[in-house]
PDB file of C-alpha atoms in Angstrom:
ATOM      1  CA  LYS A   1     114.855  98.688  76.513  1.00 92.00           C
ATOM      2  CA  SER A   2     113.897  95.730  77.970  1.00 94.00           C
ATOM      3  CA  PHE A   3     112.395  94.954  81.092  1.00 94.00           C
ATOM      4  CA  LEU A   4     114.830  92.354  83.330  1.00 95.00           C
ATOM      5  CA  ASN A   5     113.588  88.887  82.905  1.00 95.00           C
ATOM      6  CA  HIS A   6     111.345  89.341  79.096  1.00 96.00           C
ATOM      7  CA  THR A   7     111.667  89.034  75.645  1.00 97.00           C
ATOM      8  CA  ALA A   8     114.136  91.492  74.389  1.00 97.00           C
ATOM      9  CA  TYR A   9     113.494  92.745  70.766  1.00 96.00           C
ATOM     10  CA  LEU A  10     116.345  93.549  68.550  1.00 96.00           C
ATOM     11  CA  SER A  11     115.988  95.532  65.258  1.00 94.00           C
ATOM     12  CA  CYS A  12     118.200  94.712  61.982  1.00 92.00           C
ATOM     13  CA  PHE A  13     116.849  97.589  60.428  1.00 88.00           C
ATOM     14  CA  PHE A  14     117.142  95.965  57.226  1.00 87.00           C
ATOM     15  CA  PRO A  15     114.469  97.293  54.640  1.00 85.00           C
ATOM     16  CA  ASN A  16     114.771  94.238  51.860  1.00 81.00           C
ATOM     17  CA  SER A  17     114.147  96.811  49.354  1.00 75.00           C
ATOM     18  CA  GLN A  18     115.578  94.877  46.376  1.00 74.00           C
ATOM     19  CA  LYS A  19     113.344  91.650  48.141  1.00 82.00           C
ATOM     20  CA  THR A  20     116.172  89.517  47.758  1.00 82.00           C
ATOM     21  CA  ASP A  21     115.179  85.422  48.937  1.00 84.00           C
ATOM     22  CA  ILE A  22     116.705  84.628  52.783  1.00 82.00           C
ATOM     23  CA  LYS A  23     118.418  81.524  50.898  1.00 85.00           C
ATOM     24  CA  ASP A  24     120.719  83.859  49.370  1.00 85.00           C
ATOM     25  CA  LEU A  25     121.109  85.198  52.742  1.00 89.00           C
ATOM     26  CA  ARG A  26     123.437  84.647  56.053  1.00 89.00           C
ATOM     27  CA  VAL A  27     122.752  87.039  58.645  1.00 91.00           C
ATOM     28  CA  PHE A  28     124.706  86.558  62.160  1.00 91.00           C
ATOM     29  CA  TRP A  29     124.053  88.544  65.220  1.00 95.00           C
ATOM     30  CA  GLN A  30     126.942  88.711  67.826  1.00 95.00           C
ATOM     31  CA  LYS A  31     127.458  91.147  71.232  1.00 94.00           C
ATOM     32  CA  GLY A  32     130.876  92.525  71.217  1.00 87.00           C
ATOM     33  CA  THR A  33     133.309  91.679  69.410  1.00 83.00           C
ATOM     34  CA  ASP A  34     133.421  87.898  69.762  1.00 84.00           C
ATOM     35  CA  GLU A  35     129.886  86.156  70.860  1.00 91.00           C
ATOM     36  CA  VAL A  36     127.575  85.251  68.111  1.00 91.00           C
ATOM     37  CA  VAL A  37     124.027  85.527  69.593  1.00 93.00           C
ATOM     38  CA  HIS A  38     122.181  84.012  66.411  1.00 93.00           C
ATOM     39  CA  GLU A  39     122.582  82.875  63.043  1.00 91.00           C
ATOM     40  CA  VAL A  40     120.726  82.577  59.869  1.00 89.00           C
ATOM     41  CA  TYR A  41     122.750  80.379  57.340  1.00 87.00           C
ATOM     42  CA  TYR A  42     120.761  81.128  53.602  1.00 85.00           C
ATOM     43  CA  GLY A  43     117.806  80.732  55.046  1.00 81.00           C
ATOM     44  CA  GLN A  44     118.264  77.625  57.698  1.00 84.00           C
ATOM     45  CA  GLU A  45     118.924  78.563  61.411  1.00 85.00           C
ATOM     46  CA  LYS A  46     121.667  77.380  62.767  1.00 85.00           C
ATOM     47  CA  HIS A  47     123.410  77.220  65.994  1.00 83.00           C
ATOM     48  CA  ASP A  48     127.309  75.549  65.691  1.00 84.00           C
ATOM     49  CA  ASN A  49     128.877  78.613  65.970  1.00 85.00           C
ATOM     50  CA  LEU A  50     126.163  80.198  68.945  1.00 86.00           C
ATOM     51  CA  SER A  51     127.695  80.883  72.533  1.00 90.00           C
ATOM     52  CA  PRO A  52     126.556  79.023  74.972  1.00 89.00           C
ATOM     53  CA  LYS A  53     124.175  81.072  77.266  1.00 90.00           C
ATOM     54  CA  TYR A  54     122.439  82.601  74.364  1.00 92.00           C
ATOM     55  CA  ILE A  55     121.246  78.459  73.070  1.00 90.00           C
ATOM     56  CA  ASN A  56     117.291  78.329  72.701  1.00 91.00           C
ATOM     57  CA  ARG A  57     116.882  81.740  74.223  1.00 93.00           C
ATOM     58  CA  THR A  58     116.380  83.559  70.473  1.00 94.00           C
ATOM     59  CA  LYS A  59     114.649  83.934  67.677  1.00 93.00           C
ATOM     60  CA  MET A  60     114.489  85.647  64.432  1.00 91.00           C
ATOM     61  CA  ASP A  61     111.616  87.041  62.761  1.00 89.00           C
ATOM     62  CA  MET A  62     112.284  87.483  59.123  1.00 85.00           C
ATOM     63  CA  GLU A  63     109.894  89.635  58.066  1.00 85.00           C
ATOM     64  CA  LYS A  64     110.420  92.309  60.430  1.00 89.00           C
ATOM     65  CA  TRP A  65     114.335  90.666  61.291  1.00 90.00           C
ATOM     66  CA  THR A  66     114.476  91.216  64.305  1.00 93.00           C
ATOM     67  CA  LEU A  67     116.161  89.447  67.275  1.00 94.00           C
ATOM     68  CA  GLN A  68     113.938  88.057  69.948  1.00 95.00           C
ATOM     69  CA  LEU A  69     116.087  87.782  73.165  1.00 96.00           C
ATOM     70  CA  LEU A  70     114.021  85.704  75.543  1.00 96.00           C
ATOM     71  CA  ASN A  71     114.666  85.994  79.465  1.00 95.00           C
ATOM     72  CA  ALA A  72     116.752  89.228  79.192  1.00 95.00           C
ATOM     73  CA  GLY A  73     118.882  89.206  81.754  1.00 94.00           C
ATOM     74  CA  ILE A  74     120.764  92.109  83.341  1.00 94.00           C
ATOM     75  CA  VAL A  75     124.065  90.725  81.485  1.00 92.00           C
ATOM     76  CA  ASP A  76     122.708  90.670  78.291  1.00 94.00           C
ATOM     77  CA  GLU A  77     122.595  94.685  78.229  1.00 94.00           C
ATOM     78  CA  GLY A  78     125.292  96.205  75.537  1.00 94.00           C
ATOM     79  CA  GLN A  79     126.045  96.822  71.607  1.00 95.00           C
ATOM     80  CA  TYR A  80     124.488  94.111  69.384  1.00 96.00           C
ATOM     81  CA  THR A  81     125.552  94.136  65.292  1.00 95.00           C
ATOM     82  CA  CYS A  82     123.770  92.297  62.581  1.00 95.00           C
ATOM     83  CA  ILE A  83     125.909  91.381  59.285  1.00 94.00           C
ATOM     84  CA  ILE A  84     123.462  90.171  56.910  1.00 93.00           C
ATOM     85  CA  GLN A  85     125.228  88.705  53.556  1.00 91.00           C
ATOM     86  CA  HIS A  86     124.753  88.184  50.287  1.00 90.00           C
ATOM     87  CA  ARG A  87     126.005  84.806  48.654  1.00 84.00           C
ATOM     88  CA  VAL A  88     126.827  86.130  45.149  1.00 78.00           C
ATOM     89  CA  LYS A  89     128.239  84.188  42.515  1.00 77.00           C
ATOM     90  CA  GLY A  90     129.648  82.154  45.312  1.00 72.00           C
ATOM     91  CA  SER A  91     130.854  84.293  47.309  1.00 81.00           C
ATOM     92  CA  PRO A  92     129.626  85.961  50.606  1.00 85.00           C
ATOM     93  CA  LYS A  93     129.012  90.325  50.046  1.00 89.00           C
ATOM     94  CA  VAL A  94     128.121  92.165  53.228  1.00 90.00           C
ATOM     95  CA  ILE A  95     125.399  94.210  52.505  1.00 90.00           C
ATOM     96  CA  HIS A  96     124.390  95.870  55.749  1.00 92.00           C
ATOM     97  CA  ARG A  97     125.539  96.124  59.103  1.00 94.00           C
ATOM     98  CA  SER A  98     123.724  98.077  61.598  1.00 94.00           C
ATOM     99  CA  GLU A  99     124.139  98.019  65.435  1.00 94.00           C
ATOM    100  CA  CYS A 100     121.930  98.780  68.906  1.00 93.00           C
ATOM    101  CA  LEU A 101     122.300  98.505  72.551  1.00 95.00           C
ATOM    102  CA  LEU A 102     120.345  97.163  74.831  1.00 95.00           C
ATOM    103  CA  HIS A 103     119.492  98.006  77.911  1.00 94.00           C
ATOM    104  CA  ILE A 104     117.471  96.856  80.804  1.00 95.00           C
ATOM    105  CA  ILE A 105     115.300  97.828  83.594  1.00 95.00           C
ATOM    106  CA  ALA A 106     114.470  96.485  86.936  1.00 95.00           C
ATOM    107  CA  ASN A 107     110.990  98.402  88.544  1.00 94.00           C
ATOM    108  CA  TYR A 108     112.031  99.474  91.867  1.00 96.00           C
ATOM    109  CA  SER A 109     109.633  98.847  94.568  1.00 96.00           C
ATOM    110  CA  GLN A 110     107.383 102.105  96.156  1.00 96.00           C
ATOM    111  CA  PRO A 111     110.071 104.064  98.592  1.00 96.00           C
ATOM    112  CA  GLU A 112     108.273 103.066 102.076  1.00 96.00           C
ATOM    113  CA  ILE A 113     109.171 105.626 104.696  1.00 95.00           C
ATOM    114  CA  ALA A 114     110.408 104.000 108.058  1.00 93.00           C
ATOM    115  CA  LEU A 115     110.703 106.130 111.465  1.00 88.00           C
ATOM    116  CA  LEU A 116     113.530 104.661 113.455  1.00 83.00           C
ATOM    117  CA  HIS A 117     114.116 105.069 116.974  1.00 71.00           C
ATOM    118  CA  THR A 118     115.679 107.020 119.834  1.00 59.00           C
ATOM    119  CA  GLY A 119     114.727 105.450 122.344  1.00 51.00           C
ATOM    120  CA  GLU A 120     113.268 108.380 123.795  1.00 55.00           C
ATOM    121  CA  ARG A 121     109.491 109.324 124.408  1.00 54.00           C
ATOM    122  CA  MET A 122     108.754 112.226 121.613  1.00 50.00           C
ATOM    123  CA  ALA A 123     105.974 114.973 122.957  1.00 52.00           C
ATOM    124  CA  ALA A 124     105.558 117.796 121.923  1.00 50.00           C
ATOM    125  CA  HIS A 125     106.160 120.392 124.266  1.00 52.00           C
ATOM    126  CA  GLN A 126     109.790 119.094 124.080  1.00 55.00           C
ATOM    127  CA  PRO A 127     110.361 121.408 120.484  1.00 52.00           C
ATOM    128  CA  ASN A 128     114.545 120.514 120.947  1.00 58.00           C
ATOM    129  CA  LYS A 129     113.571 116.830 119.577  1.00 81.00           C
ATOM    130  CA  TYR A 130     114.374 115.129 116.070  1.00 84.00           C
ATOM    131  CA  LEU A 131     113.020 113.168 113.792  1.00 86.00           C
ATOM    132  CA  ASN A 132     115.530 110.156 113.004  1.00 91.00           C
ATOM    133  CA  LEU A 133     113.373 108.736 109.602  1.00 92.00           C
ATOM    134  CA  SER A 134     114.525 106.766 106.695  1.00 95.00           C
ATOM    135  CA  CYS A 135     113.277 105.809 103.228  1.00 96.00           C
ATOM    136  CA  SER A 136     113.856 102.899 101.102  1.00 97.00           C
ATOM    137  CA  SER A 137     113.118 100.613  97.880  1.00 97.00           C
ATOM    138  CA  SER A 138     114.699  97.370  97.001  1.00 96.00           C
ATOM    139  CA  GLY A 139     115.038  95.195  93.901  1.00 95.00           C
ATOM    140  CA  GLY A 140     116.031  97.828  90.380  1.00 96.00           C
ATOM    141  CA  TYR A 141     117.863  98.387  88.276  1.00 95.00           C
ATOM    142  CA  PRO A 142     119.657 100.404  86.240  1.00 94.00           C
ATOM    143  CA  GLU A 143     121.241 102.639  89.466  1.00 93.00           C
ATOM    144  CA  PRO A 144     119.573 105.561  90.582  1.00 93.00           C
ATOM    145  CA  LYS A 145     120.266 109.075  90.366  1.00 90.00           C
ATOM    146  CA  GLN A 146     119.371 110.524  94.116  1.00 92.00           C
ATOM    147  CA  MET A 147     116.946 110.282  96.676  1.00 95.00           C
ATOM    148  CA  THR A 148     115.027 113.701  98.103  1.00 94.00           C
ATOM    149  CA  TRP A 149     112.555 114.805 101.134  1.00 95.00           C
ATOM    150  CA  LEU A 150     109.852 116.553 100.226  1.00 94.00           C
ATOM    151  CA  ILE A 151     108.800 118.497 103.391  1.00 92.00           C
ATOM    152  CA  SER A 152     105.024 120.108 103.582  1.00 91.00           C
ATOM    153  CA  ARG A 153     103.799 122.358 106.030  1.00 87.00           C
ATOM    154  CA  GLU A 154     100.822 125.066 106.037  1.00 83.00           C
ATOM    155  CA  ASN A 155     101.831 126.478 103.057  1.00 83.00           C
ATOM    156  CA  THR A 156     105.402 126.037 102.764  1.00 88.00           C
ATOM    157  CA  THR A 157     107.365 122.995 100.851  1.00 87.00           C
ATOM    158  CA  HIS A 158     110.969 122.347 100.467  1.00 88.00           C
ATOM    159  CA  GLY A 159     113.750 119.906  99.795  1.00 89.00           C
ATOM    160  CA  LEU A 160     115.977 118.227 101.302  1.00 86.00           C
ATOM    161  CA  THR A 161     118.764 115.427 100.926  1.00 87.00           C
ATOM    162  CA  GLY A 162     119.382 112.953 103.601  1.00 80.00           C
ATOM    163  CA  HIS A 163     122.422 110.751 103.335  1.00 87.00           C
ATOM    164  CA  THR A 164     122.030 108.124 100.935  1.00 91.00           C
ATOM    165  CA  ASP A 165     123.340 104.419 101.057  1.00 95.00           C
ATOM    166  CA  VAL A 166     123.353 102.846  98.238  1.00 95.00           C
ATOM    167  CA  SER A 167     124.114  99.303  97.643  1.00 96.00           C
ATOM    168  CA  GLN A 168     124.377  96.335  94.218  1.00 96.00           C
ATOM    169  CA  ASP A 169     123.583  92.789  94.360  1.00 94.00           C
ATOM    170  CA  ALA A 170     126.327  90.559  94.086  1.00 94.00           C
ATOM    171  CA  VAL A 171     124.588  88.039  92.256  1.00 92.00           C
ATOM    172  CA  THR A 172     121.513  89.976  91.270  1.00 91.00           C
ATOM    173  CA  LYS A 173     122.981  92.865  90.041  1.00 94.00           C
ATOM    174  CA  LEU A 174     120.338  95.180  90.719  1.00 96.00           C
ATOM    175  CA  TYR A 175     119.870  98.384  93.276  1.00 97.00           C
ATOM    176  CA  ASN A 176     119.242  98.835  97.068  1.00 97.00           C
ATOM    177  CA  VAL A 177     118.653 102.744  97.905  1.00 97.00           C
ATOM    178  CA  THR A 178     118.052 103.716 101.453  1.00 96.00           C
ATOM    179  CA  SER A 179     118.029 107.483 103.071  1.00 96.00           C
ATOM    180  CA  LYS A 180     118.055 108.871 105.803  1.00 94.00           C
ATOM    181  CA  LEU A 181     116.590 111.957 107.806  1.00 91.00           C
ATOM    182  CA  ASN A 182     117.199 113.684 110.541  1.00 89.00           C
ATOM    183  CA  ILE A 183     114.271 116.720 110.840  1.00 86.00           C
ATOM    184  CA  PRO A 184     112.791 118.359 114.173  1.00 85.00           C
ATOM    185  CA  VAL A 185     109.354 117.306 115.891  1.00 81.00           C
ATOM    186  CA  PRO A 186     106.839 119.535 113.800  1.00 76.00           C
ATOM    187  CA  THR A 187     105.276 121.131 116.459  1.00 76.00           C
ATOM    188  CA  ASN A 188     101.942 122.657 115.864  1.00 79.00           C
ATOM    189  CA  THR A 189     101.409 122.150 112.609  1.00 84.00           C
ATOM    190  CA  LEU A 190     100.490 118.479 110.035  1.00 88.00           C
ATOM    191  CA  THR A 191     103.281 118.601 108.448  1.00 89.00           C
ATOM    192  CA  ASN A 192     103.602 115.797 105.561  1.00 92.00           C
ATOM    193  CA  ILE A 193     106.824 114.353 104.201  1.00 93.00           C
ATOM    194  CA  SER A 194     106.673 112.414 101.362  1.00 95.00           C
ATOM    195  CA  CYS A 195     110.266 110.455  99.202  1.00 96.00           C
ATOM    196  CA  PHE A 196     111.546 111.127  95.710  1.00 95.00           C
ATOM    197  CA  LEU A 197     113.824 108.491  93.840  1.00 96.00           C
ATOM    198  CA  HIS A 198     115.194 109.745  90.839  1.00 94.00           C
ATOM    199  CA  LEU A 199     115.626 107.284  88.439  1.00 92.00           C
ATOM    200  CA  GLY A 200     116.968 109.580  85.439  1.00 83.00           C
ATOM    201  CA  GLU A 201     115.364 111.282  82.781  1.00 79.00           C
ATOM    202  CA  GLN A 202     113.413 108.833  81.062  1.00 79.00           C
ATOM    203  CA  LEU A 203     112.035 106.477  83.399  1.00 84.00           C
ATOM    204  CA  GLY A 204     111.226 109.638  85.824  1.00 88.00           C
ATOM    205  CA  SER A 205     110.473 109.192  89.126  1.00 92.00           C
ATOM    206  CA  LEU A 206     108.896 107.245  92.569  1.00 94.00           C
ATOM    207  CA  VAL A 207     107.542 108.591  95.550  1.00 94.00           C
ATOM    208  CA  SER A 208     106.121 107.207  98.677  1.00 95.00           C
ATOM    209  CA  VAL A 209     103.048 106.900 100.814  1.00 94.00           C
ATOM    210  CA  PRO A 210     103.773 110.228 102.298  1.00 91.00           C
ATOM    211  CA  LEU A 211     103.207 109.790 105.978  1.00 90.00           C
ATOM    212  CA  GLY A 212     101.648 112.738 108.651  1.00 89.00           C
ATOM    213  CA  ILE A 213     103.310 113.628 112.049  1.00 85.00           C
TER     214      ILE A 213
END
């Protein structure tokens, strides 16, 4: 995993237990089946075969056998393969091959609750009135799992799922998410309303500042 616009570290997992000299090895990384990302040709970096979008964006740490991919973007997500060939009697032989999958993460903004005005004045003695709320978060990646609401009053708490709208920016590929909730106006008791953005098991959740009614 790598954060958007940061450096991604792709490991080749090559133990080099034979302590083979780098001058006898050809190391190259490719994405998918046809894009050459980086090549070290018998000790020298070689740029002739690189896919244009990776030129000047990669560095190889030959001690850790790790490729640094600079300024990682969402288009860089995918599977990378590291292939190492050893020159034996003039002809190269593949001695190591490994793959790693790159996932990009962009942080969503903290979810924010807004009161959508209905155009009518609300009063506590009109219990049949409704609150229209929205909760929004933007600029994140990958696509969120869902957005939920938590309503707490006195000793009770219950969760609700409103109508959630997820959109993706055509250029940046980042996601924006908004959920709308329509609930009766709370009467006589302090009610706290929070909104949660669920990003998946490994990324956890983001929570809004609670709205007190």
